[in-house]
């Protein structure tokens, strides 16, 4: 009984969608545009987060010690740095480890291995790799390291300037996202209005049929249901189309993205998240369709 | 089983009032065949609208069985309308459905299964003598045939009452008599019939109960009535 009713409601929703023809298509197109915008924003957020994370991970402060620096001093400095709230990690690379790393890196270069063989003593100093919790924390750590107390042991401090640049990038990203969001709200409102109008027109042009439905004893649910189904269809179709188009776009641009961020494989990222992405798109599309058609039905389909 | 108790209906439209029904009281028993007669604007359709809860009375009570029609909740209206079949002068068929689909529609909205639909629809089409035109669309049917489809649809849920508002208004005499004979047959099978009509010949032929209306008032209610022009 319930399934029969549900099935019929869906059937009549499809029929109505089909009969409306070009109006349905135009409405789907609008929903599609909104969802491309929505999906684009989602992706922009995901990709820029990933990119920034990648760049951010490359930022650190390295403190190089003199070759004859006292190891106890270095450990003490590491400990004191680790106590700082701003510091996420401090990695200690001893003289020997520094040499090893250098050797590993240049294993393929016989000249360098040869040159190293000639020198008995280890020419490398130990160093500390410091990573901050947040980009803005680097300034504080830098100031701390700048104290005279450390000067005797330290050879030089390399502070990657990119921190400030990244901070700027982040601000730009936030601004872009915020303005896109505001813009999206406007498109969403427009789309909602268009669906609302489509359903309103559908109700208007079907008022004879609705009258007959009432006459033969159709329940509210049976009369209203198909219009809601129509709204849901706009959402689903728009969502699927938007996902396909965005997927195509990513497939096309993925190689270019990798130039900027080697870690970022846009296409694979999209594929591995495509179901979730489609679910978001469909959910948002259905929400849009249901809410606007429900309001239209409530307003224009008084039973 | 149908009871009008001092019922008045006043329509308000841009500050002027129309009294469509004025203190009407009558009772219709099960299996009766009642004609509502009166000039245009006398209030016949108003009585029908009150019966199917399309309008609410301004005064008085309309009851059907144990229910006061105006007090039914929105949710209860569909089941009332399934217990009352209605046909109109303009047939009110869905143009994009075949005759059989139009009839099936009344079962669909009642939540009947596909098997039931396949069983009952041909029976109903048989009853109205249109079994060979089941697949025709309304535009491929004559007026009389369209009205018979509408009757099949109104009867398919086995209502207790069949209300006919000027059902023969658009039909030629031959089709008119076919429809009236069909209504008589339905009445013999046990359904109450309420027929609103202008047609003097029909009323006189029927020789059944006649309620005469004039300006919204019941002016005559006779068991074996005639159509009397005032
Ligand atoms: N919705 C409405 N608003 C205002 N007045 C109305 C409305 N419906 C009907 N009336 C008025 O109520 C009166 C009775 O109308 P009703 O439709 O009951 O007449 P009727 O007897 O069915 O006439 P006919 O034989 O022409 O169908 C008429 O004067 C009509 O103009
Ligand atoms: Mg009338």
Short mmCIF file of C-alpha atoms in Angstrom, two decimals, chain A residues 31-266:
data_model
loop_
_atom_site.label_atom_id
_atom_site.label_comp_id
_atom_site.label_asym_id
_atom_site.label_seq_id
_atom_site.Cartn_x
_atom_site.Cartn_y
_atom_site.Cartn_z
CA UNK A 31 20.29 24.16 -10.62
CA UNK A 32 23.26 22.84 -12.55
CA UNK A 33 24.91 26.27 -12.55
CA UNK A 34 24.36 26.67 -8.84
CA UNK A 35 25.82 23.26 -8.15
CA UNK A 36 28.84 23.91 -10.36
CA UNK A 37 29.41 27.01 -8.25
CA UNK A 38 28.86 25.08 -5.03
CA UNK A 39 31.08 22.20 -6.15
CA UNK A 40 33.73 24.59 -7.41
CA UNK A 41 33.82 26.24 -4.02
CA UNK A 42 34.12 22.89 -2.27
CA UNK A 43 36.95 21.88 -4.54
CA UNK A 44 38.70 25.21 -4.33
CA UNK A 45 38.63 24.87 -0.58
CA UNK A 46 39.93 21.30 -0.63
CA UNK A 47 42.66 21.92 -3.18
CA UNK A 48 43.86 25.19 -1.71
CA UNK A 49 43.96 23.63 1.75
CA UNK A 50 46.01 20.80 0.38
CA UNK A 51 48.31 23.14 -1.51
CA UNK A 52 48.82 25.47 1.42
CA UNK A 53 49.38 22.50 3.69
CA UNK A 54 52.00 21.23 1.31
CA UNK A 55 53.79 24.56 1.13
CA UNK A 56 53.40 25.16 4.82
CA UNK A 57 54.96 21.83 5.60
CA UNK A 58 58.07 22.95 3.77
CA UNK A 59 58.48 25.95 6.02
CA UNK A 60 60.79 25.60 8.98
CA UNK A 61 63.57 27.32 10.84
CA UNK A 62 66.94 25.65 10.77
CA UNK A 63 69.52 26.55 13.39
CA UNK A 64 73.00 25.56 12.21
CA UNK A 65 75.60 25.15 14.91
CA UNK A 66 79.28 25.66 14.68
CA UNK A 67 81.18 22.44 13.98
CA UNK A 68 82.72 22.57 17.44
CA UNK A 69 79.51 23.35 19.26
CA UNK A 70 78.83 21.61 22.53
CA UNK A 71 76.24 18.88 22.06
CA UNK A 72 74.82 19.34 25.58
CA UNK A 73 74.20 22.97 24.78
CA UNK A 74 72.35 21.97 21.62
CA UNK A 75 70.18 19.47 23.48
CA UNK A 76 69.43 22.10 26.09
CA UNK A 77 68.37 24.49 23.40
CA UNK A 78 66.19 21.83 21.82
CA UNK A 79 64.50 21.21 25.19
CA UNK A 80 63.88 24.88 25.80
CA UNK A 81 62.43 25.29 22.32
CA UNK A 82 60.15 22.31 22.85
CA UNK A 83 58.69 24.03 25.91
CA UNK A 84 57.47 26.91 23.75
CA UNK A 85 53.76 26.89 23.02
CA UNK A 86 54.41 28.04 19.48
CA UNK A 87 56.68 25.11 18.64
CA UNK A 88 55.26 21.94 17.15
CA UNK A 89 58.46 19.94 16.76
CA UNK A 90 62.19 20.29 17.06
CA UNK A 91 64.27 17.76 15.27
CA UNK A 92 67.90 17.37 16.26
CA UNK A 93 70.30 16.38 13.50
CA UNK A 94 73.68 15.54 14.90
CA UNK A 95 76.96 16.11 13.08
CA UNK A 96 77.12 12.43 12.07
CA UNK A 97 73.55 12.41 10.90
CA UNK A 98 74.14 15.54 8.87
CA UNK A 99 77.06 13.85 7.14
CA UNK A 100 74.98 10.75 6.45
CA UNK A 101 72.18 12.79 4.96
CA UNK A 102 74.65 14.57 2.74
CA UNK A 103 76.14 11.27 1.63
CA UNK A 104 72.76 9.76 0.90
CA UNK A 105 71.78 12.73 -1.14
CA UNK A 106 74.90 12.61 -3.23
CA UNK A 107 75.37 8.87 -3.45
CA UNK A 108 75.15 9.03 -7.19
CA UNK A 109 77.81 11.66 -7.55
CA UNK A 110 81.21 9.91 -7.46
CA UNK A 111 83.11 13.23 -7.30
CA UNK A 112 81.50 14.23 -4.06
CA UNK A 113 81.92 10.81 -2.45
CA UNK A 114 85.53 10.98 -3.47
CA UNK A 115 85.99 14.44 -2.05
CA UNK A 116 84.46 13.34 1.24
CA UNK A 117 86.83 10.39 1.37
CA UNK A 118 89.73 12.82 1.30
CA UNK A 119 88.61 14.75 4.37
CA UNK A 120 88.96 12.89 7.65
CA UNK A 121 87.04 15.24 9.84
CA UNK A 122 83.31 15.72 9.54
CA UNK A 123 82.88 19.14 7.96
CA UNK A 124 79.23 19.44 8.96
CA UNK A 125 77.81 21.07 12.01
CA UNK A 126 74.79 19.76 13.86
CA UNK A 127 71.49 21.55 13.34
CA UNK A 128 67.95 21.82 14.66
CA UNK A 129 64.88 21.79 12.45
CA UNK A 130 62.06 23.71 14.08
CA UNK A 131 58.47 23.63 12.94
CA UNK A 132 55.90 25.98 14.39
CA UNK A 133 52.32 25.16 15.07
CA UNK A 134 51.01 28.04 13.02
CA UNK A 135 52.65 30.12 10.36
CA UNK A 136 52.37 33.24 12.45
CA UNK A 137 54.30 31.55 15.27
CA UNK A 138 57.53 31.62 13.28
CA UNK A 139 58.04 35.27 14.12
CA UNK A 140 57.96 34.52 17.86
CA UNK A 141 60.37 31.62 17.51
CA UNK A 142 62.66 33.76 15.43
CA UNK A 143 62.68 36.46 18.07
CA UNK A 144 63.48 33.88 20.74
CA UNK A 145 66.39 32.51 18.74
CA UNK A 146 67.72 36.00 18.16
CA UNK A 147 68.78 36.28 21.80
CA UNK A 148 72.47 36.75 22.53
CA UNK A 149 72.54 33.70 24.78
CA UNK A 150 72.65 31.40 21.79
CA UNK A 151 75.07 33.42 19.73
CA UNK A 152 78.21 31.61 20.87
CA UNK A 153 77.25 28.19 19.58
CA UNK A 154 75.15 29.13 16.56
CA UNK A 155 76.67 29.47 13.15
CA UNK A 156 73.60 30.80 11.38
CA UNK A 157 69.84 30.69 11.46
CA UNK A 158 67.90 30.22 8.27
CA UNK A 159 64.38 31.44 8.49
CA UNK A 160 62.35 30.72 5.40
CA UNK A 161 60.86 33.97 4.25
CA UNK A 162 57.97 32.07 2.61
CA UNK A 163 56.10 32.05 5.91
CA UNK A 164 55.02 35.62 5.36
CA UNK A 165 54.11 34.88 1.76
CA UNK A 166 52.04 31.91 2.79
CA UNK A 167 50.31 33.98 5.40
CA UNK A 168 49.33 36.36 2.59
CA UNK A 169 48.17 33.47 0.40
CA UNK A 170 46.01 32.24 3.22
CA UNK A 171 44.38 35.61 3.58
CA UNK A 172 43.73 35.72 -0.16
CA UNK A 173 42.24 32.25 -0.03
CA UNK A 174 39.91 33.22 2.80
CA UNK A 175 38.86 36.36 0.96
CA UNK A 176 38.21 34.45 -2.25
CA UNK A 177 36.19 31.86 -0.38
CA UNK A 178 34.19 34.43 1.48
CA UNK A 179 33.30 36.41 -1.63
CA UNK A 180 32.53 33.21 -3.54
CA UNK A 181 30.27 32.20 -0.69
CA UNK A 182 28.40 35.49 -0.75
CA UNK A 183 28.06 35.20 -4.51
CA UNK A 184 26.87 31.65 -4.12
CA UNK A 185 24.16 32.73 -1.72
CA UNK A 186 22.87 35.08 -4.39
CA UNK A 187 22.86 32.36 -7.06
CA UNK A 188 21.23 29.94 -4.66
CA UNK A 189 18.51 32.47 -3.89
CA UNK A 190 17.96 33.03 -7.61
CA UNK A 191 17.80 29.32 -8.30
CA UNK A 192 15.39 28.79 -5.42
CA UNK A 193 13.20 31.52 -6.86
CA UNK A 194 13.30 29.92 -10.31
CA UNK A 195 12.36 26.48 -9.01
CA UNK A 196 9.66 28.08 -6.92
CA UNK A 197 8.31 29.79 -10.04
CA UNK A 198 8.49 26.65 -12.14
CA UNK A 199 6.47 24.75 -9.58
CA UNK A 200 4.07 27.65 -9.25
CA UNK A 201 3.54 27.61 -13.01
CA UNK A 202 3.17 23.85 -12.96
CA UNK A 203 0.52 24.11 -10.27
CA UNK A 204 -1.23 26.81 -12.23
CA UNK A 205 -1.24 24.96 -15.52
CA UNK A 206 -2.35 21.77 -13.80
CA UNK A 207 -5.17 23.25 -11.78
CA UNK A 208 -7.85 21.36 -13.73
CA UNK A 209 -6.04 18.15 -13.08
CA UNK A 210 -5.58 19.05 -9.42
CA UNK A 211 -9.30 19.80 -9.19
CA UNK A 212 -10.08 16.39 -10.64
CA UNK A 213 -7.65 14.73 -8.26
CA UNK A 214 -9.45 16.33 -5.34
CA UNK A 215 -12.78 15.36 -6.79
CA UNK A 216 -11.93 11.69 -6.96
CA UNK A 217 -10.58 11.81 -3.42
CA UNK A 218 -6.84 12.13 -3.79
CA UNK A 219 -5.10 12.84 -0.51
CA UNK A 220 -2.97 15.93 0.02
CA UNK A 221 0.04 13.71 -0.09
CA UNK A 222 -0.95 12.34 -3.47
CA UNK A 223 -1.60 15.77 -4.92
CA UNK A 224 1.47 17.46 -3.51
CA UNK A 225 3.90 14.59 -3.72
CA UNK A 226 4.51 14.70 -7.48
CA UNK A 227 5.41 18.39 -7.32
CA UNK A 228 7.98 17.66 -4.65
CA UNK A 229 9.31 14.79 -6.74
CA UNK A 230 9.61 17.24 -9.61
CA UNK A 231 11.67 19.53 -7.38
CA UNK A 232 13.86 16.64 -6.24
CA UNK A 233 14.45 15.65 -9.87
CA UNK A 234 15.76 19.14 -10.64
CA UNK A 235 18.20 18.75 -7.78
CA UNK A 236 19.41 15.27 -8.68
CA UNK A 237 19.81 15.96 -12.39
CA UNK A 238 21.56 19.26 -11.75
CA UNK A 239 23.84 17.57 -9.21
CA UNK A 240 24.83 14.71 -11.48
CA UNK A 241 25.50 17.06 -14.38
CA UNK A 242 27.53 19.41 -12.21
CA UNK A 243 29.62 16.52 -10.89
CA UNK A 244 30.31 15.29 -14.41
CA UNK A 245 31.32 18.72 -15.63
CA UNK A 246 33.53 19.42 -12.62
CA UNK A 247 35.09 15.96 -12.99
CA UNK A 248 35.82 16.71 -16.64
CA UNK A 249 37.36 20.04 -15.70
CA UNK A 250 39.61 18.43 -13.14
CA UNK A 251 40.66 15.71 -15.53
CA UNK A 252 41.69 18.40 -17.97
CA UNK A 253 43.47 20.68 -15.49
CA UNK A 254 44.97 18.03 -13.25
CA UNK A 255 48.37 17.94 -15.09
CA UNK A 256 48.71 21.72 -14.72
CA UNK A 257 47.92 21.62 -11.04
CA UNK A 258 50.71 19.12 -10.54
CA UNK A 259 53.19 21.61 -11.87
CA UNK A 260 52.52 23.89 -8.93
CA UNK A 261 52.08 21.25 -6.28
CA UNK A 262 53.80 17.97 -7.10
CA UNK A 263 51.95 16.23 -4.29
CA UNK A 264 48.58 17.16 -5.65
CA UNK A 265 46.99 14.75 -8.04
CA UNK A 266 43.70 16.52 -8.67
#
